[in-house]
Coordinates of C-alpha atoms in Angstrom, one line a residue:
Chain A
X12 CA -75.9 18.0 63.8
X13 CA -73.9 17.9 60.8
X14 CA -70.8 19.5 61.4
X15 CA -69.4 22.3 59.3
X16 CA -67.7 20.2 56.5
X17 CA -65.3 23.3 55.2
X18 CA -61.9 23.8 56.6
X19 CA -61.5 20.9 58.6
X20 CA -58.5 21.1 60.5
X21 CA -57.1 18.8 63.1
X22 CA -54.7 21.0 65.5
X23 CA -52.2 18.7 67.5
X24 CA -49.5 20.6 69.6
X25 CA -50.2 24.2 67.7
X26 CA -49.6 22.5 64.1
X27 CA -52.5 22.4 62.2
X28 CA -53.2 19.6 59.9
X29 CA -55.5 18.7 56.8
X30 CA -54.3 15.1 56.8
X31 CA -55.9 12.9 59.6
X32 CA -53.5 9.7 58.4
X33 CA -50.7 9.0 60.4
X34 CA -47.9 6.7 59.2
X35 CA -45.6 4.5 60.9
X36 CA -41.9 3.5 59.0
X37 CA -40.6 0.5 60.9
X38 CA -41.5 -2.3 58.8
X39 CA -40.9 -1.3 55.4
X40 CA -38.2 -3.5 53.1
X41 CA -36.4 -0.3 51.6
X42 CA -36.6 3.5 53.4
X43 CA -36.8 4.5 49.8
X44 CA -40.1 3.5 49.8
X45 CA -41.0 6.2 52.2
X46 CA -41.6 9.5 50.0
X47 CA -43.4 7.5 47.9
X48 CA -46.0 6.1 50.8
X49 CA -46.1 9.5 51.8
X50 CA -46.7 11.0 49.0
X51 CA -49.4 8.3 47.9
X52 CA -51.3 9.0 51.7
X53 CA -51.4 12.7 51.7
X54 CA -50.3 11.8 55.5
X55 CA -48.2 15.3 57.1
X56 CA -46.9 13.4 60.4
X57 CA -44.7 10.5 60.4
X58 CA -43.4 8.4 63.2
X59 CA -40.2 7.1 63.4
X60 CA -38.2 5.1 66.1
X61 CA -36.1 7.1 67.8
X62 CA -34.4 3.7 68.1
X63 CA -33.2 3.5 64.1
X64 CA -32.3 7.2 63.5
X65 CA -28.4 7.4 62.8
X66 CA -27.4 10.4 62.1
X67 CA -23.8 9.7 61.6
X68 CA -24.6 7.0 58.8
X69 CA -26.2 9.4 56.3
X70 CA -27.0 6.4 53.7
X71 CA -29.0 4.5 56.1
X72 CA -30.5 7.1 58.5
X73 CA -34.2 6.6 58.2
X74 CA -35.1 10.5 59.2
X75 CA -33.6 11.5 55.8
X76 CA -36.4 9.6 53.7
X77 CA -39.1 11.5 55.6
X78 CA -40.3 14.5 53.2
X79 CA -39.5 17.9 54.8
X80 CA -43.1 19.0 54.5
X81 CA -44.1 16.2 57.0
X82 CA -43.8 16.6 61.0
X83 CA -41.7 14.2 62.2
X84 CA -43.4 12.0 65.6
X85 CA -40.0 10.5 67.3
X86 CA -41.2 7.5 69.2
X87 CA -39.9 5.9 72.2
X88 CA -40.4 2.6 70.9
X89 CA -38.3 0.0 72.9
X90 CA -38.8 1.9 76.2
X91 CA -39.8 -0.6 79.0
X92 CA -40.3 2.0 81.5
X93 CA -40.8 5.7 82.1
X94 CA -37.4 6.6 83.0
X95 CA -36.4 5.0 79.3
X96 CA -39.2 6.8 77.6
X97 CA -37.7 10.2 79.1
X98 CA -34.5 9.4 78.3
X99 CA -35.0 8.5 74.7
X100 CA -37.2 11.2 74.4
X101 CA -34.8 13.7 75.6
X102 CA -32.2 11.7 73.0
X103 CA -34.7 12.5 69.8
X104 CA -34.8 16.3 70.8
X105 CA -31.0 16.3 71.4
X106 CA -30.7 14.8 67.9
X107 CA -32.4 17.6 66.1
X108 CA -36.0 15.8 65.8
X109 CA -38.4 18.5 67.0
X110 CA -40.2 18.7 70.1
X111 CA -43.2 16.3 69.2
X112 CA -42.8 12.7 70.6
X113 CA -45.1 9.8 70.8
X114 CA -44.7 7.9 73.8
X115 CA -44.4 4.3 73.8
X116 CA -43.6 1.9 76.7
X117 CA -44.2 -1.5 76.4
X118 CA -42.9 -4.3 79.6
X119 CA -44.7 -7.2 77.5
X120 CA -43.1 -8.7 74.8
X121 CA -45.6 -11.1 73.8
X122 CA -48.3 -9.2 72.4
X123 CA -46.7 -5.6 73.2
X124 CA -49.4 -3.9 75.2
X125 CA -48.9 -0.4 76.1
X126 CA -48.0 -0.1 80.2
X127 CA -50.2 3.2 80.9
X128 CA -49.3 3.7 84.1
X129 CA -45.4 4.1 83.1
X130 CA -46.9 6.0 80.0
X131 CA -48.5 8.4 82.7
X132 CA -45.5 9.2 84.4
X133 CA -43.2 9.8 81.1
X134 CA -46.1 12.1 80.1
X135 CA -46.3 14.3 82.9
X136 CA -42.4 14.6 82.7
X137 CA -41.8 15.3 79.2
X138 CA -45.2 17.9 79.0
X139 CA -43.7 19.8 81.5
X140 CA -40.4 19.9 79.3
X141 CA -42.0 21.6 76.5
X142 CA -42.6 18.4 74.3
X143 CA -45.5 17.8 72.4
X144 CA -46.6 14.5 73.8
X145 CA -48.8 12.1 72.0
X146 CA -49.1 8.6 74.2
X147 CA -50.0 5.4 73.1
X148 CA -52.0 3.5 75.4
X149 CA -54.5 0.7 76.1
X150 CA -58.0 2.4 75.7
X151 CA -58.7 2.9 79.6
X152 CA -61.1 6.0 80.2
X153 CA -59.7 7.1 83.8
X154 CA -56.0 6.4 82.5
X155 CA -56.9 8.5 79.1
X156 CA -58.1 11.4 81.7
X157 CA -54.8 11.0 83.9
X158 CA -52.7 11.9 80.4
X159 CA -55.1 14.6 79.2
X160 CA -54.3 15.9 83.1
X161 CA -50.8 15.4 83.0
X162 CA -50.3 17.5 79.3
X163 CA -50.8 15.3 76.4
X164 CA -51.7 16.9 73.3
X165 CA -53.6 13.6 72.5
X166 CA -54.2 10.0 73.5
X167 CA -53.5 7.2 71.3
X168 CA -55.3 4.1 71.9
X169 CA -54.5 0.6 70.1
X170 CA -57.7 -0.8 68.1
X171 CA -55.8 -4.1 68.4
X172 CA -52.6 -5.6 69.6
X173 CA -49.6 -4.0 67.6
X174 CA -49.1 -5.3 64.3
X175 CA -51.8 -7.6 64.1
X176 CA -54.0 -6.1 61.4
X177 CA -56.9 -7.2 63.4
X178 CA -58.8 -3.9 63.1
X179 CA -60.9 -2.3 65.6
X180 CA -61.3 -4.7 68.1
X181 CA -61.7 -2.0 71.1
X182 CA -64.3 -0.2 69.2
X183 CA -66.5 0.5 72.5
X184 CA -63.6 1.6 74.6
X185 CA -62.4 3.9 71.9
X186 CA -65.4 5.3 71.9
X187 CA -65.7 5.9 75.1
X188 CA -62.8 8.1 75.2
X189 CA -63.8 10.1 72.1
X190 CA -67.0 10.8 74.2
X191 CA -65.1 11.6 77.3
X192 CA -61.7 12.7 76.7
X193 CA -61.3 16.4 75.4
X194 CA -58.3 15.7 73.4
X195 CA -57.8 14.6 69.7
X196 CA -57.9 10.4 69.9
X197 CA -56.3 8.9 67.4
X198 CA -56.5 5.0 67.0
X199 CA -52.9 3.5 66.8
X200 CA -52.1 0.1 66.5
X201 CA -54.2 -3.0 64.9
X202 CA -55.9 -1.0 61.9
X203 CA -55.4 -3.7 59.2
X204 CA -57.6 -2.3 56.5
X205 CA -58.7 0.9 55.1
X206 CA -62.4 0.3 55.7
X207 CA -61.6 0.0 59.9
X208 CA -59.8 3.4 59.4
X209 CA -62.7 4.5 57.7
X210 CA -64.7 3.1 60.7
X211 CA -62.6 4.7 63.0
X212 CA -63.2 8.0 61.8
X213 CA -67.2 8.0 61.3
X214 CA -66.9 7.1 65.2
X215 CA -65.3 10.3 65.3
X216 CA -61.1 9.5 66.1
X217 CA -59.4 13.0 65.2
X218 CA -56.8 10.8 63.1
X219 CA -55.4 7.0 62.6
X220 CA -52.0 5.9 62.8
X221 CA -51.0 2.7 60.6
X222 CA -47.5 1.3 60.0
X223 CA -48.0 -2.9 58.9
X224 CA -51.2 -2.6 56.9
X225 CA -49.3 -0.3 54.6
X226 CA -45.9 -1.8 54.9
X227 CA -46.8 -5.4 54.5
X228 CA -49.2 -4.8 51.9
X229 CA -48.2 -6.3 48.4
X230 CA -48.2 -3.0 46.9
X231 CA -47.3 -0.4 50.0
X232 CA -47.9 2.5 47.9
X233 CA -51.5 1.9 46.6
X234 CA -51.9 0.8 50.1
X235 CA -51.0 3.8 51.2
X236 CA -53.1 6.0 48.8
X237 CA -56.2 3.6 50.1
X238 CA -55.5 4.6 53.7
X239 CA -55.6 8.2 52.8
X240 CA -59.0 7.8 51.0
X241 CA -60.4 5.8 53.8
X242 CA -59.4 8.2 56.2
X243 CA -61.0 11.1 54.3
X244 CA -63.9 9.5 53.8
X245 CA -64.4 8.4 57.2
X246 CA -64.0 11.8 58.6
X247 CA -66.6 13.3 55.7
X248 CA -69.2 10.9 56.9
X249 CA -68.6 11.8 60.4
X250 CA -68.8 15.3 59.7
X251 CA -71.8 14.5 57.9
X252 CA -73.8 13.0 60.2
X253 CA -74.6 9.8 59.4
X254 CA -78.5 8.9 59.7
X255 CA -80.0 7.0 62.9
X256 CA -79.1 3.1 62.8
X257 CA -83.1 1.1 63.5
X258 CA -83.5 -2.2 64.6
X259 CA -86.7 -2.5 62.8
X260 CA -87.7 -1.2 58.9
X261 CA -88.8 2.3 58.4
X262 CA -91.7 1.7 56.4
X263 CA -92.3 4.2 53.3
X264 CA -95.7 3.7 53.9
X265 CA -96.7 3.8 57.4
X266 CA -99.3 2.1 59.4
X267 CA -100.4 5.0 61.3
X268 CA -100.1 7.6 58.7
X269 CA -104.0 8.3 58.3
X270 CA -103.6 9.7 61.7
X271 CA -101.9 12.9 60.3
X272 CA -104.8 13.2 57.4
Chain B
X30 CA -38.6 -22.9 90.8
X31 CA -36.3 -22.4 88.1
X32 CA -35.9 -23.6 84.0
X33 CA -34.3 -26.7 85.6
X34 CA -37.6 -27.5 87.0
X35 CA -39.2 -26.6 83.8
X36 CA -36.9 -29.2 81.7
X37 CA -37.3 -32.1 84.5
X38 CA -40.5 -32.3 83.5
X39 CA -39.7 -33.5 79.9
X40 CA -36.5 -35.8 81.4
X41 CA -38.5 -39.1 80.9
X42 CA -40.7 -38.0 77.8
X43 CA -40.5 -41.0 75.3
X44 CA -40.1 -38.6 72.5
X45 CA -40.2 -41.2 70.0
X46 CA -43.2 -43.0 71.2
X47 CA -45.1 -39.0 71.2
X48 CA -43.6 -38.3 67.4
X49 CA -44.9 -42.2 66.6
X50 CA -48.7 -40.7 67.8
X51 CA -48.1 -37.3 65.7
X52 CA -50.3 -37.8 62.7
X53 CA -50.9 -35.0 59.6
X54 CA -53.9 -33.6 60.8
X55 CA -52.4 -32.8 64.2
X56 CA -49.4 -31.1 61.9
X57 CA -51.9 -29.1 59.9
X58 CA -54.1 -28.2 62.9
X59 CA -51.1 -27.0 64.9
X60 CA -49.7 -24.7 61.8
X61 CA -53.3 -23.1 61.9
X62 CA -53.5 -22.3 65.5
X63 CA -52.9 -19.0 67.3
X64 CA -51.2 -20.1 70.1
X65 CA -49.1 -22.8 70.2
X66 CA -48.5 -25.4 73.5
X67 CA -45.5 -26.8 73.9
X68 CA -46.9 -30.0 72.7
X69 CA -48.0 -28.5 70.0
X70 CA -43.9 -27.2 69.1
X71 CA -42.9 -30.7 69.6
X72 CA -45.4 -31.9 67.1
X73 CA -44.2 -29.1 64.4
X74 CA -40.4 -31.2 65.1
X75 CA -41.5 -34.3 64.6
X76 CA -40.3 -36.3 61.6
X77 CA -43.7 -36.5 60.0
X78 CA -43.5 -32.6 59.7
X79 CA -40.9 -32.7 57.5
X80 CA -43.7 -33.4 55.4
X81 CA -45.1 -30.3 55.9
X82 CA -42.1 -27.9 55.8
X83 CA -43.4 -25.5 53.0
X84 CA -46.8 -25.1 55.0
X85 CA -44.8 -24.0 58.0
X86 CA -42.9 -22.2 55.8
X87 CA -45.5 -19.9 54.6
X88 CA -47.0 -19.6 58.1
X89 CA -43.5 -18.7 59.6
X90 CA -43.1 -16.0 57.0
X91 CA -46.3 -14.8 57.4
X92 CA -45.7 -14.1 61.2
X93 CA -42.3 -12.8 60.7
X94 CA -43.2 -10.3 58.2
X95 CA -46.0 -9.2 60.4
X96 CA -43.8 -8.5 63.6
X97 CA -40.8 -7.6 62.2
X98 CA -41.8 -6.3 58.9
X99 CA -39.1 -6.7 55.9
X100 CA -36.3 -6.1 57.6
X101 CA -33.3 -8.0 59.1
X102 CA -30.9 -6.6 62.4
X103 CA -27.3 -6.9 61.3
X104 CA -24.5 -7.4 63.8
X105 CA -21.0 -8.6 64.3
X106 CA -19.3 -10.6 66.8
X107 CA -15.8 -9.0 68.6
X108 CA -13.8 -11.3 69.9
X109 CA -11.6 -9.6 73.1
X110 CA -10.0 -12.5 74.3
X111 CA -9.5 -16.0 74.0
X112 CA -8.2 -17.4 76.7
X113 CA -10.4 -20.2 78.3
X114 CA -9.5 -22.3 81.3
X115 CA -12.6 -25.1 80.2
X116 CA -11.7 -28.1 78.1
X117 CA -15.1 -28.6 76.0
X118 CA -14.2 -31.1 73.7
X119 CA -16.0 -29.5 70.3
X120 CA -14.4 -25.8 71.1
X121 CA -11.0 -24.4 69.3
X122 CA -10.9 -22.5 72.7
X123 CA -10.5 -25.6 74.7
X124 CA -7.5 -24.6 77.6
X125 CA -5.0 -27.4 75.9
X126 CA -5.5 -26.4 72.3
X127 CA -2.2 -25.2 71.0
X128 CA -3.4 -21.9 69.6
X129 CA -2.2 -18.3 70.0
X130 CA -3.4 -16.8 73.0
X131 CA -4.6 -13.3 72.9
X132 CA -6.3 -10.3 74.6
X133 CA -6.8 -7.0 72.9
X134 CA -5.6 -3.9 75.0
X135 CA -8.2 -1.2 75.5
X136 CA -6.2 0.7 72.4
X137 CA -6.7 -2.4 70.5
X138 CA -10.5 -2.7 71.7
X139 CA -10.7 1.1 69.9
X140 CA -9.1 0.1 66.7
X141 CA -11.2 -2.7 66.5
X142 CA -14.3 -0.9 67.3
X143 CA -13.5 2.2 64.9
X144 CA -12.8 -0.6 62.1
X145 CA -16.2 -2.1 62.7
X146 CA -18.3 0.9 63.2
X147 CA -16.7 2.1 59.9
X148 CA -19.1 -0.3 58.3
X149 CA -22.2 1.2 59.4
X150 CA -22.8 -1.3 62.3
X151 CA -24.1 -0.1 65.3
X152 CA -24.9 -3.4 67.4
X153 CA -21.6 -5.4 68.4
X154 CA -21.8 -8.7 70.3
X155 CA -18.5 -9.0 72.5
X156 CA -17.3 -12.5 73.1
X157 CA -14.2 -13.8 75.2
X158 CA -12.9 -17.0 76.0
X159 CA -14.1 -18.2 79.4
X160 CA -11.6 -17.2 81.7
X161 CA -12.1 -15.1 84.8
X162 CA -8.7 -14.2 85.3
X163 CA -7.9 -12.9 81.8
X164 CA -11.7 -11.2 80.6
X165 CA -12.7 -10.2 84.2
X166 CA -15.9 -8.4 84.6
X167 CA -13.9 -5.4 85.0
X168 CA -12.1 -5.5 82.2
X169 CA -15.1 -6.2 80.1
X170 CA -16.7 -2.9 81.7
X171 CA -13.5 -1.0 80.6
X172 CA -13.9 -2.4 77.1
X173 CA -17.7 -1.4 77.1
X174 CA -17.0 2.0 78.0
X175 CA -14.8 2.5 75.1
X176 CA -17.3 0.6 72.4
X177 CA -20.1 2.9 73.8
X178 CA -18.1 5.9 71.8
X179 CA -18.9 3.4 68.9
X180 CA -21.9 1.5 69.4
X181 CA -25.7 2.0 70.5
X182 CA -26.0 -1.5 71.4
X183 CA -23.8 -3.9 73.3
X184 CA -24.2 -7.4 73.8
X185 CA -22.1 -10.1 75.7
X186 CA -21.1 -13.6 74.8
X187 CA -18.8 -14.7 77.8
X188 CA -18.6 -17.2 81.0
X189 CA -21.9 -17.2 83.0
X190 CA -21.9 -14.5 85.6
X191 CA -23.8 -13.5 89.0
X192 CA -27.1 -11.6 89.2
X193 CA -25.1 -8.7 90.7
X194 CA -22.6 -8.8 88.1
X195 CA -25.1 -8.5 85.1
X196 CA -26.3 -6.0 86.9
X197 CA -23.0 -4.4 86.6
X198 CA -22.4 -4.8 83.0
X199 CA -26.5 -3.5 82.3
X200 CA -25.1 -0.1 84.1
X201 CA -22.1 -0.1 82.4
X202 CA -24.1 0.3 79.4
X203 CA -24.3 -3.9 78.0
X204 CA -28.2 -4.3 77.0
X205 CA -27.9 -7.7 75.5
X206 CA -26.4 -11.5 76.5
X207 CA -26.1 -14.4 74.7
X208 CA -25.3 -17.7 76.6
X209 CA -25.5 -21.3 74.6
X210 CA -26.6 -24.5 77.1
X211 CA -24.2 -26.3 74.4
X212 CA -26.4 -29.3 75.0
X213 CA -29.6 -29.4 77.7
X214 CA -28.8 -33.4 77.8
X215 CA -27.1 -33.4 81.2
X216 CA -25.4 -36.7 80.7
X217 CA -23.8 -35.5 77.7
X218 CA -23.2 -32.4 78.9
X219 CA -20.9 -33.8 81.7
X220 CA -19.2 -36.0 79.1
X221 CA -18.5 -33.2 76.7
X222 CA -17.3 -30.5 79.6
X223 CA -14.8 -32.5 81.3
X224 CA -13.0 -29.8 83.4
X225 CA -13.3 -26.0 84.4
X226 CA -15.9 -24.3 85.5
X227 CA -18.1 -25.0 82.8
X228 CA -18.7 -28.7 84.0
X229 CA -21.6 -26.5 86.1
X230 CA -24.5 -27.7 84.2
X231 CA -27.1 -25.5 86.2
X232 CA -25.2 -22.5 87.0
X233 CA -24.8 -22.2 83.4
X234 CA -28.4 -23.1 82.5
X235 CA -29.7 -20.5 84.8
X236 CA -27.5 -17.8 83.8
X237 CA -30.2 -16.4 81.2
X238 CA -32.7 -16.1 84.0
X239 CA -30.0 -14.3 85.8
X240 CA -29.3 -11.9 83.1
X241 CA -33.3 -11.5 83.0
X242 CA -33.8 -10.8 86.6
X243 CA -30.7 -8.4 86.3
X244 CA -33.0 -6.1 83.6
X245 CA -30.6 -6.9 80.3
X246 CA -32.7 -6.0 77.6
X247 CA -32.6 -8.8 75.7
X248 CA -31.2 -12.6 76.3
X249 CA -30.2 -14.8 73.3
X250 CA -30.0 -18.8 74.1
X251 CA -29.5 -22.2 71.9
X252 CA -28.2 -25.6 72.0
X253 CA -25.1 -26.3 69.8
X254 CA -26.4 -28.6 67.2
X255 CA -24.4 -31.4 66.6
X256 CA -23.6 -32.6 70.2
X257 CA -27.0 -34.4 71.1
X258 CA -30.5 -35.5 69.5
X259 CA -31.3 -32.0 67.7
X260 CA -35.0 -32.8 68.1
X261 CA -34.9 -33.0 71.7
X262 CA -32.4 -30.1 71.6
X263 CA -34.7 -28.0 69.7
X264 CA -37.6 -28.8 71.8
X265 CA -36.2 -28.1 75.3
X266 CA -34.6 -24.7 73.9
X267 CA -38.4 -23.4 73.3
X268 CA -39.2 -24.7 76.6
X269 CA -36.2 -22.5 77.5
X270 CA -37.1 -19.4 76.0
X271 CA -40.7 -20.1 76.7
X272 CA -39.8 -20.0 80.1
X273 CA -38.2 -17.1 80.2
X274 CA -40.6 -15.1 78.1
X275 CA -43.5 -15.9 80.5
X276 CA -41.8 -14.9 83.5
X277 CA -39.6 -12.1 82.1
X278 CA -41.9 -10.6 79.9
X279 CA -40.4 -7.4 79.4
X280 CA -37.1 -9.1 77.9
X281 CA -36.7 -9.8 74.2
X282 CA -36.1 -13.4 74.1
X283 CA -34.6 -14.7 71.1
X284 CA -32.7 -18.0 70.0
X285 CA -29.6 -19.1 67.8
X286 CA -29.6 -22.7 66.1
X287 CA -25.6 -22.7 65.7
X288 CA -24.3 -25.7 64.0
X289 CA -21.0 -27.2 64.6
X290 CA -18.3 -26.3 62.6
X291 CA -14.9 -27.3 61.8
X292 CA -12.1 -25.7 64.0
X293 CA -8.4 -26.6 65.5
X294 CA -9.5 -29.0 68.2
X295 CA -10.9 -31.4 65.2
X296 CA -14.1 -32.8 67.2
X297 CA -16.6 -34.0 64.8
X298 CA -20.2 -33.9 65.4
X299 CA -21.9 -36.9 67.2
X300 CA -25.2 -35.8 65.4
X301 CA -25.1 -34.6 61.9
X302 CA -28.0 -31.7 61.5
X303 CA -29.3 -31.2 57.7
X304 CA -30.0 -28.0 56.0
X305 CA -33.5 -29.5 55.9
X306 CA -33.4 -30.2 59.9
X307 CA -32.4 -26.5 60.7
X308 CA -35.1 -25.2 58.5
X309 CA -37.7 -27.4 60.3
X310 CA -36.2 -26.1 63.7
X311 CA -36.5 -22.7 62.6
X312 CA -39.7 -22.9 61.3
X313 CA -41.1 -24.6 64.5
X314 CA -39.6 -22.3 66.8
X315 CA -41.4 -19.4 64.8
X316 CA -44.9 -20.9 64.9
X317 CA -44.3 -21.3 68.5
X318 CA -42.9 -17.9 69.5
X319 CA -44.3 -15.3 66.9
X320 CA -42.0 -12.4 68.8
X321 CA -39.2 -14.5 69.5
X322 CA -36.0 -13.1 67.8
X323 CA -34.1 -15.9 65.5
X324 CA -30.5 -15.2 64.6
X325 CA -28.7 -17.1 61.9
X326 CA -24.7 -16.9 61.9
X327 CA -22.0 -16.9 59.4
X328 CA -21.4 -20.4 61.0
X329 CA -23.7 -21.2 57.9
X330 CA -23.1 -20.8 54.3
X331 CA -24.2 -17.5 52.6
X332 CA -26.7 -19.9 50.1
X333 CA -28.4 -21.5 53.0
X334 CA -28.3 -17.8 55.1
X335 CA -30.1 -16.2 51.7
X336 CA -32.5 -19.2 51.3
X337 CA -33.6 -18.8 55.4
X338 CA -34.2 -15.4 54.4
X339 CA -38.1 -15.3 54.6
X340 CA -38.0 -18.6 57.1
X341 CA -38.1 -16.5 60.3
X342 CA -34.9 -15.1 60.7
X343 CA -34.9 -11.6 62.3
X344 CA -31.0 -11.1 62.9
X345 CA -27.9 -11.9 61.1
X346 CA -24.3 -11.5 61.8
X347 CA -22.1 -9.7 58.7
X348 CA -18.6 -9.3 58.3
X349 CA -17.6 -11.5 60.6
X350 CA -14.3 -13.0 62.2
X351 CA -14.1 -15.5 65.2
X352 CA -10.6 -14.3 65.8
X353 CA -9.0 -11.9 68.3
X354 CA -8.3 -8.7 66.4
X355 CA -9.6 -10.1 63.5
X356 CA -11.2 -6.6 62.2
X357 CA -7.9 -4.4 62.6
X358 CA -5.1 -6.5 61.8
X359 CA -4.2 -10.2 60.3
X360 CA -6.5 -12.7 61.8
X361 CA -5.3 -15.0 64.1
X362 CA -7.0 -18.9 64.8
X363 CA -10.4 -18.4 65.0
X364 CA -12.9 -20.0 67.4
X365 CA -14.3 -22.1 64.7
X366 CA -14.2 -21.5 60.6
X367 CA -16.7 -19.2 59.6
X368 CA -19.0 -20.2 56.3
X369 CA -20.2 -16.8 54.9
X370 CA -17.4 -14.6 54.4
X371 CA -19.3 -11.5 53.0
X372 CA -19.0 -8.0 54.3
X373 CA -21.4 -5.7 56.0
X374 CA -21.9 -4.0 52.7
X375 CA -22.4 -7.2 50.6
X376 CA -24.8 -8.6 53.2
X377 CA -26.9 -5.5 52.7
X378 CA -27.0 -5.2 48.6
X379 CA -27.9 -9.1 48.9
X380 CA -31.0 -8.2 52.0
X381 CA -32.1 -5.0 49.1
X382 CA -31.7 -7.5 46.4
X383 CA -34.2 -9.8 48.2
X384 CA -36.5 -6.9 49.2
X385 CA -35.5 -6.4 52.7
X386 CA -34.1 -3.6 54.6
X387 CA -30.8 -4.1 56.5
X388 CA -31.1 -2.4 59.9
X389 CA -27.8 -1.1 61.3
X390 CA -29.3 0.6 64.5
X391 CA -32.2 -0.7 66.5
X392 CA -31.6 0.2 69.7
X393 CA -30.1 3.3 71.5
X394 CA -30.5 4.4 75.2
X395 CA -27.4 6.5 76.0

């Protein structure tokens, strides 16, 4: 059944979002690009690594480049276990970055795959402390359910290993999360092209998060705009309810039509 | 099992014979592979691969931007002391060299830290000569306590420690360690280190692994280029880095390719490593370890560092001084002569001009 196209709002942590494209900031050639990229994409949620935030050095403080209209979602990039993620999250809040936190716990430096077990532990602690917790995870149903039970505000499964631009390689697993987890499912990592973002949205993902695909594009601002359009188009297609996929041709002059005459 | 056993596998390898068999097709195949074996890496270090440096450079650039973005981490070294008990024939800190020996007081450490921090840098590498007596673990911990007021990431480049000592420093706030094996060639190593505790090849070789076991976040290794055949040194450094990354997945492994520089001792390099050789080494390493860090220090000229920016480098030192106390007062004699004397601000301007972002801060846990 087609869903309501009007007033399509994503609510996360009590915030109403009209854009379903989240942006990362870690790989740009110049932080001064960030406002332009944000504006072109229409994104309202921008993630920034706490490891890179330096409030003491205004000239190079990445947070100063994020428009005031956006929600800053600090992330715990660099954390190797739950304890480190919790400490980084508390640092972010103490630095005035609000109470949203994207948990990234990675203890594999070859592929940068998230550690779901440590992520669940960190989520339990931080949700109990009042953070709006958005955990980056490997798309595993039981882990997603535990994250939901631990108080996560959304789950953020990877589409492919981070930074690879390989697309939605985990499509089947992400689809299961979308069907079975009550929280918004935000596809984070691996999305390399706007068409892949659109595909994730058509599947019913609540949002997608992109960094490398925009930051390493020849024209990051134009690519950000393309992602903004693709995410909106994918969402609209999802809400419109795509037609069924047939395994055979549906003839316009059916052979058994006479039975209805 | 330690990296020593891993290196033993290649002790009798006939490098010349392997290189003889490498074909241009082999090199092209390796360049386009997703995941390289150690022998693929060796293929890229072959003399014949010099003919395909441009293809390697394109791939290295692509991989580096994909993994690290258009960013370069800036840091600077801080020399705490230059007392040394070793007699490395190639080093300016050689115990018998007639240089003024100094060790910073804690007040001087604070002054140096303040001078460096004023440039905006948050990553620092502290160095000492290799003297446990003058630069004890306790002294280094005292320095770290002060440095934590100014920096968010503190690495050490000091004499090799036990696992417990590395743990002690990690608990105090040190998150990275650098140690150079100098040369992986065991016989050359013995000859170049005639006296002092540094003569113990294996204790030094196993130091990076002990640091990994002690939960250091980042471990940086390398050979000092100029002491032995560079292709073998580059290969064995890669084998070492790969061994550490396979066994300690959570540690950020990186390498530096330092070339010998003029210093007060006057020992000439035994092997001349050209710019082209250095580039080939960096490119091959990047293709072999796409996630590995690569540091290019101020040992290299400004012009070369500018040109190597796009070839796989992830970290650069800036505003460097290799003399004790050199950041806040008149510099004494350094460990070696630096080649790129640009300030942090000048480095940042150069990076921006080349469409790269200087990163002053890339870690914080306290």
